[in-house]
Coordinates of C-alpha atoms in Angstrom, one line a residue:
M1 CA 127.7 97.1 103.6
R2 CA 124.8 95.3 105.2
V3 CA 122.7 97.3 107.3
L4 CA 120.1 96.5 109.8
V5 CA 117.5 98.6 109.6
V6 CA 115.4 99.0 112.9
N7 CA 111.9 100.8 112.3
A8 CA 109.9 101.2 115.4
G9 CA 106.5 102.0 115.6
T10 CA 103.6 102.4 118.2
G11 CA 102.4 98.8 116.8
S12 CA 105.4 96.9 115.9
V13 CA 109.2 97.0 115.6
R14 CA 110.1 95.8 112.0
V15 CA 113.7 94.9 111.7
R16 CA 115.3 94.2 108.2
L17 CA 118.8 93.3 107.2
V18 CA 119.2 95.3 103.7
D19 CA 122.1 94.4 101.2
G20 CA 123.9 96.9 99.2
D21 CA 121.6 96.4 96.1
G22 CA 118.6 96.7 98.5
T23 CA 117.5 93.0 99.1
V24 CA 116.1 92.0 102.4
R25 CA 118.3 89.1 103.5
G26 CA 116.7 88.8 107.0
R27 CA 113.5 90.1 108.4
A28 CA 111.6 90.1 111.8
D29 CA 108.1 91.7 113.1
V30 CA 108.1 92.2 116.7
A31 CA 104.6 93.2 118.1
A32 CA 104.3 96.1 120.5
D33 CA 101.8 97.5 122.6
R34 CA 101.6 100.9 122.1
G35 CA 105.3 100.7 121.1
R36 CA 106.3 98.5 124.0
P37 CA 107.4 95.1 122.8
A38 CA 107.7 92.2 125.1
P39 CA 110.9 92.3 127.1
G40 CA 113.9 91.0 125.2
A41 CA 111.9 90.6 122.1
V42 CA 113.9 93.1 120.1
E43 CA 117.2 91.7 121.3
R44 CA 116.1 88.2 120.1
A45 CA 115.2 89.4 116.7
V46 CA 118.5 91.2 116.2
R47 CA 120.5 88.4 117.5
R48 CA 118.5 85.8 115.1
I49 CA 119.1 88.1 112.2
G50 CA 122.7 88.7 112.7
G51 CA 125.2 89.7 110.1
A52 CA 125.1 93.4 110.3
D53 CA 127.7 95.8 109.5
A54 CA 126.0 98.6 110.6
V55 CA 122.6 99.5 112.1
G56 CA 120.4 102.4 110.9
H57 CA 117.2 103.4 113.1
R58 CA 114.1 105.3 112.0
I59 CA 113.8 108.0 114.7
V60 CA 110.4 110.1 114.0
H61 CA 111.6 113.6 115.0
G62 CA 114.8 115.4 114.5
G63 CA 113.9 118.7 115.6
A64 CA 115.8 121.8 114.4
V65 CA 118.9 120.1 115.2
F66 CA 119.0 117.0 113.2
T67 CA 118.5 117.5 109.5
G68 CA 120.1 114.7 108.1
P69 CA 121.3 111.2 109.4
V70 CA 124.0 111.2 112.1
A71 CA 126.0 108.6 113.7
V72 CA 124.8 107.9 117.2
D73 CA 126.8 108.6 120.2
D74 CA 126.0 109.8 123.8
T75 CA 125.7 113.4 123.0
V76 CA 123.2 112.7 120.0
L77 CA 121.4 110.2 122.3
A78 CA 120.8 112.9 125.0
E79 CA 119.5 115.4 122.5
L80 CA 117.2 112.5 121.0
D81 CA 115.9 112.1 124.6
R82 CA 115.2 115.9 124.7
L83 CA 112.9 115.8 121.7
V84 CA 110.6 113.1 123.1
T85 CA 107.8 115.8 124.4
L86 CA 107.5 116.8 120.6
A87 CA 106.6 113.2 119.4
P88 CA 105.6 111.4 122.8
L89 CA 103.9 108.5 121.0
H90 CA 106.7 107.8 118.5
Q91 CA 110.1 109.0 120.0
P92 CA 110.3 106.7 122.9
P93 CA 109.7 103.3 120.9
G94 CA 112.4 104.5 118.6
L95 CA 114.8 105.3 121.4
A96 CA 114.0 102.0 123.2
A97 CA 114.8 99.9 120.0
L98 CA 118.2 102.0 119.6
R99 CA 119.2 101.2 123.1
A100 CA 118.2 97.4 122.9
T101 CA 120.0 97.0 119.4
T102 CA 123.0 98.6 120.9
A103 CA 123.2 96.4 123.8
V104 CA 123.3 93.3 121.3
L105 CA 125.7 94.7 118.8
P106 CA 127.8 97.1 121.0
G107 CA 130.6 97.3 118.3
V108 CA 128.4 97.9 115.3
P109 CA 128.1 101.5 114.5
A110 CA 124.9 103.0 114.5
V111 CA 122.9 106.0 112.3
A112 CA 119.9 107.6 113.3
C113 CA 117.8 108.7 110.3
F114 CA 114.9 111.0 110.7
D115 CA 111.4 111.3 109.6
T116 CA 111.8 115.1 109.7
A117 CA 115.0 115.3 107.8
F118 CA 113.3 115.3 104.1
H119 CA 111.2 118.4 105.1
A120 CA 114.0 120.2 106.7
G121 CA 114.2 122.3 103.6
L122 CA 110.6 123.3 103.0
P123 CA 110.0 126.7 101.7
A124 CA 109.8 129.3 104.7
P125 CA 106.0 130.1 103.9
A126 CA 105.0 126.1 104.1
A127 CA 107.2 125.7 107.3
T128 CA 106.4 129.0 109.3
Y129 CA 103.6 129.1 111.9
A130 CA 102.0 132.4 112.3
V131 CA 102.7 132.8 116.0
P132 CA 105.0 135.3 118.3
A133 CA 108.5 135.4 117.1
S134 CA 109.8 134.1 120.3
W135 CA 108.1 130.9 119.9
R136 CA 109.5 130.7 116.5
E137 CA 113.2 131.8 117.1
R138 CA 113.7 130.6 120.8
L139 CA 111.4 127.5 121.0
G140 CA 111.6 126.2 117.5
V141 CA 107.9 126.2 116.8
R142 CA 107.8 125.2 113.1
R143 CA 106.1 122.8 110.8
Y144 CA 108.6 119.9 110.8
G145 CA 106.6 117.3 108.8
F146 CA 107.2 113.6 108.9
H147 CA 106.9 110.4 107.2
G148 CA 109.9 111.8 105.6
L149 CA 111.5 108.6 104.7
A150 CA 108.5 107.1 103.2
H151 CA 107.7 110.4 101.0
E152 CA 111.2 110.2 99.9
W153 CA 110.8 106.8 98.6
A154 CA 107.8 107.2 96.9
A155 CA 108.9 110.3 95.2
R156 CA 112.2 108.5 93.9
R157 CA 109.9 105.5 92.3
V158 CA 107.8 108.0 90.7
A159 CA 110.8 109.3 88.8
E160 CA 111.6 105.8 88.0
L161 CA 108.2 104.5 86.8
V162 CA 106.8 107.4 84.9
G163 CA 109.8 110.0 84.6
P164 CA 111.7 112.6 86.7
G165 CA 110.7 116.0 87.0
R166 CA 107.1 115.2 87.9
R167 CA 105.0 117.7 90.3
T168 CA 104.1 114.5 92.7
V169 CA 101.6 114.5 95.7
V170 CA 102.5 111.3 98.0
A171 CA 99.6 110.1 100.1
H172 CA 101.1 108.0 102.9
L173 CA 98.1 106.4 104.4
G174 CA 98.4 104.2 107.6
S175 CA 97.5 104.5 111.1
G176 CA 99.6 107.7 111.1
A177 CA 98.9 109.6 107.6
S178 CA 100.2 112.6 105.7
L179 CA 100.5 114.1 102.6
C180 CA 103.8 115.7 100.8
A181 CA 104.0 117.7 97.8
V182 CA 107.3 117.0 96.0
A183 CA 109.1 119.0 93.2
W184 CA 112.2 118.1 91.5
V185 CA 115.4 120.5 91.8
D186 CA 118.5 119.7 90.2
G187 CA 117.6 116.0 89.8
R188 CA 116.7 115.6 93.5
P189 CA 113.2 115.3 95.2
C190 CA 112.2 118.3 97.2
P191 CA 109.5 118.7 99.6
V192 CA 107.3 121.8 98.9
D193 CA 104.6 121.4 101.5
T194 CA 103.2 118.6 103.9
T195 CA 100.1 118.1 106.2
M196 CA 101.8 117.3 109.5
G197 CA 103.0 119.9 111.6
A198 CA 105.4 120.3 114.7
T199 CA 104.4 117.2 116.0
P200 CA 102.8 114.0 114.1
T201 CA 99.3 114.9 115.6
A202 CA 98.4 117.4 112.9
G203 CA 97.1 117.1 109.3
L204 CA 95.0 114.2 108.0
V205 CA 92.4 112.1 110.0
M206 CA 94.3 109.3 111.3
G207 CA 93.7 105.8 113.1
S208 CA 93.6 107.4 116.7
R209 CA 95.1 111.0 116.0
C210 CA 92.6 113.8 115.3
G211 CA 94.6 115.7 112.6
D212 CA 94.0 119.4 112.1
L213 CA 92.1 120.8 115.1
D214 CA 91.0 124.5 116.0
P215 CA 94.0 125.2 118.4
A216 CA 91.4 126.9 120.7
V217 CA 89.5 123.6 121.3
P218 CA 92.1 122.0 123.7
L219 CA 92.5 125.2 125.6
W220 CA 88.5 125.4 125.9
L221 CA 88.6 121.8 127.2
V222 CA 91.1 122.8 129.7
E223 CA 89.8 126.1 130.9
H224 CA 86.0 125.5 130.8
A225 CA 85.3 121.9 130.8
G226 CA 87.8 121.1 133.7
M227 CA 89.9 118.5 131.8
A228 CA 93.6 117.8 132.5
V229 CA 96.0 119.0 130.2
G230 CA 97.6 115.2 130.0
D231 CA 94.0 113.9 129.6
V232 CA 93.5 116.1 126.5
A233 CA 96.8 115.6 125.0
A234 CA 96.3 111.6 125.4
A235 CA 92.6 111.8 123.8
L236 CA 93.8 113.7 120.7
D237 CA 96.7 111.1 120.0
R238 CA 94.9 108.1 121.3
A239 CA 91.2 108.5 121.1
S240 CA 90.7 110.5 118.4
G241 CA 90.6 110.1 114.6
L242 CA 88.9 106.7 113.3
A243 CA 88.9 105.5 116.8
G244 CA 87.0 108.7 118.1
L245 CA 84.6 108.8 115.1
A246 CA 83.9 105.0 114.8
G247 CA 85.2 103.1 117.8
S248 CA 88.1 101.5 116.1
A249 CA 91.5 102.9 114.8
D250 CA 91.6 100.0 112.3
M251 CA 90.4 101.0 108.9
R252 CA 89.7 97.5 107.7
E253 CA 87.2 97.4 110.8
V254 CA 85.6 100.9 110.1
L255 CA 85.1 99.9 106.4
A256 CA 83.3 96.6 107.3
A257 CA 81.1 98.5 109.9
E258 CA 80.4 101.0 107.0
A259 CA 79.3 98.2 104.8
A260 CA 77.1 96.8 107.6
G261 CA 75.2 100.0 107.6
R262 CA 76.7 101.5 110.9
P263 CA 76.1 105.3 110.4
E264 CA 79.2 106.2 112.7
A265 CA 81.5 104.0 110.4
A266 CA 80.1 105.9 107.3
L267 CA 80.6 109.4 108.8
A268 CA 84.2 108.3 109.9
V269 CA 85.1 107.4 106.3
A270 CA 83.5 110.5 104.7
V271 CA 85.5 112.5 106.9
W272 CA 88.6 110.7 106.3
L273 CA 87.9 111.0 102.8
H274 CA 86.9 114.8 102.9
R275 CA 90.1 115.7 104.7
L276 CA 92.3 113.6 102.1
R277 CA 90.7 115.3 99.2
A278 CA 91.2 118.8 100.4
G279 CA 94.7 118.0 101.3
V280 CA 95.6 116.6 97.9
A281 CA 94.1 119.8 96.4
A282 CA 96.2 122.1 98.8
M283 CA 99.4 120.0 97.8
A284 CA 98.6 120.5 94.3
A285 CA 98.3 124.1 94.8
A286 CA 101.6 124.4 96.3
L287 CA 103.2 122.7 93.5
G288 CA 101.3 125.0 91.0
G289 CA 99.9 121.7 89.5
L290 CA 99.9 118.0 89.8
D291 CA 101.5 115.3 87.3
A292 CA 101.6 112.1 89.8
L293 CA 99.4 111.1 92.7
V294 CA 101.0 108.4 94.8
F295 CA 99.2 106.0 97.4
S296 CA 101.4 104.5 99.9
G297 CA 101.1 102.9 103.5
G298 CA 99.1 100.2 104.8
I299 CA 95.7 101.7 103.6
G300 CA 97.0 103.5 100.6
E301 CA 98.4 99.9 99.2
H302 CA 95.7 97.8 100.6
A303 CA 92.3 99.7 100.2
A304 CA 91.5 99.8 96.5
G305 CA 88.1 101.0 97.2
L306 CA 89.2 104.0 99.3
R307 CA 91.8 104.9 96.4
A308 CA 88.7 104.8 93.9
R309 CA 86.6 107.1 96.1
A310 CA 89.5 109.5 96.9
V311 CA 90.4 109.9 93.0
A312 CA 86.8 110.2 92.1
G313 CA 86.7 113.4 94.2
L314 CA 89.9 114.6 92.6
R315 CA 89.1 114.4 89.0
F316 CA 89.1 118.0 88.5
L317 CA 92.8 118.1 89.0
G318 CA 93.4 115.5 86.5
P319 CA 93.7 111.9 88.0
E320 CA 91.6 109.1 86.8
L321 CA 92.1 105.5 87.8
D322 CA 91.8 102.4 85.5
P323 CA 89.3 100.4 87.6
D324 CA 90.8 97.0 86.5
A325 CA 94.4 98.1 87.2
N326 CA 93.3 99.5 90.5
A327 CA 91.4 96.2 91.6
A328 CA 94.4 94.2 90.7
A329 CA 97.0 95.9 92.3
R330 CA 98.8 93.9 94.7
P331 CA 100.5 95.0 98.1
G332 CA 103.9 95.1 97.9
C333 CA 103.9 95.9 94.0
D334 CA 104.4 99.3 92.5
T335 CA 101.7 99.8 90.0
D336 CA 100.4 102.3 87.8
L337 CA 96.8 102.7 88.3
G338 CA 96.0 105.4 85.8
A339 CA 93.4 105.3 82.9
P340 CA 95.2 105.4 79.4
G341 CA 95.6 109.0 78.5
A342 CA 94.6 110.5 82.1
A343 CA 96.3 114.1 82.7
V344 CA 97.7 112.8 85.8
R345 CA 99.3 109.6 86.8
T346 CA 97.9 107.7 89.7
L347 CA 100.3 104.9 91.3
V348 CA 100.6 102.8 94.3
V349 CA 103.9 102.4 95.8
H350 CA 105.2 99.9 98.5
A351 CA 106.6 101.8 101.3
R352 CA 110.5 101.1 101.4
E353 CA 111.6 103.0 104.2
D354 CA 114.2 100.3 104.9
R355 CA 116.0 101.3 101.5
V356 CA 116.1 105.0 102.3
V357 CA 117.5 104.2 106.0
A358 CA 119.9 101.6 104.5
D359 CA 120.9 104.3 101.8
Q360 CA 121.4 107.0 104.4
V361 CA 123.7 104.8 106.6
R362 CA 125.9 104.1 104.0
S363 CA 126.2 107.8 103.2
V364 CA 127.4 108.6 106.6
L365 CA 129.7 105.7 107.3
A366 CA 130.9 104.9 103.7
P367 CA 130.3 108.3 101.8
P368 CA 131.3 108.0 98.0

């Protein structure tokens, strides 16, 4: 079964035709401005690739309803629309791409695959917020976690590269970023903790998202600084993170500014690294130790210098890089970066969300 995987983000829509063995037979990257591609661009890409037996869509938020992949029908689509408020930056692009693809391929079955689903089995202490019971039980306020498709793939690759059963922390680092602590249970990767929360705004410092923040700050801004709720929400998602600290959401630009001696860029990188190291240590604590640390995502794959600086602050946990292997690692290639004899293996893994989506589509439409 050839699966057309549609992965819609805030900056692009990535379309891949994936064979049964994981080979990509066709690809297109459609630019999107804040999740909005040019009119007709997704449709043209889908027509150009062609050849799909089924379509798999990466959808960011499945809420409490969708804890695994599901064939899309009108009822499912209506429920996904209802979840837009929990991921206002990410859910609309995914649903728009779903509708655009369906218009081009009306007779081809479509399956929604969720970034939250991998985290559905988080242990209760990790998933539960200390908030009123009515919020948790009636409104579904909990830690959902995100980037689950990428975290699952990275954990699977660790098992293939250095052996199964490893206590693994995956650092998926891009414009959006999160950590996941993964243990192996009955031969399967199972999340133990993660950094994102009820929405993708929580956790690490990101390109334009603030990450973890005292929840009283937005309330104070509304009540005492006279800001509108919508303006505060937009600022936390679109004008914070690296953008708020250094004026750019692009880590490449921030690193260049740091190298040029700009103090705001140096502070931005220092804050980013501080939160990353603290988060990795917290994930290792949730696992009761650490056997493998994995870097993935655009920053994780491309920024060798940041990998080195991050690991340098984590040596007390056991990881240590081979400087030559780290410098030589090429984006798109899965590589063991660890120094010989290091207690913790350090790897970089190319994110293959398309492979996980394709596998999930087949599990729904052609179960073994």
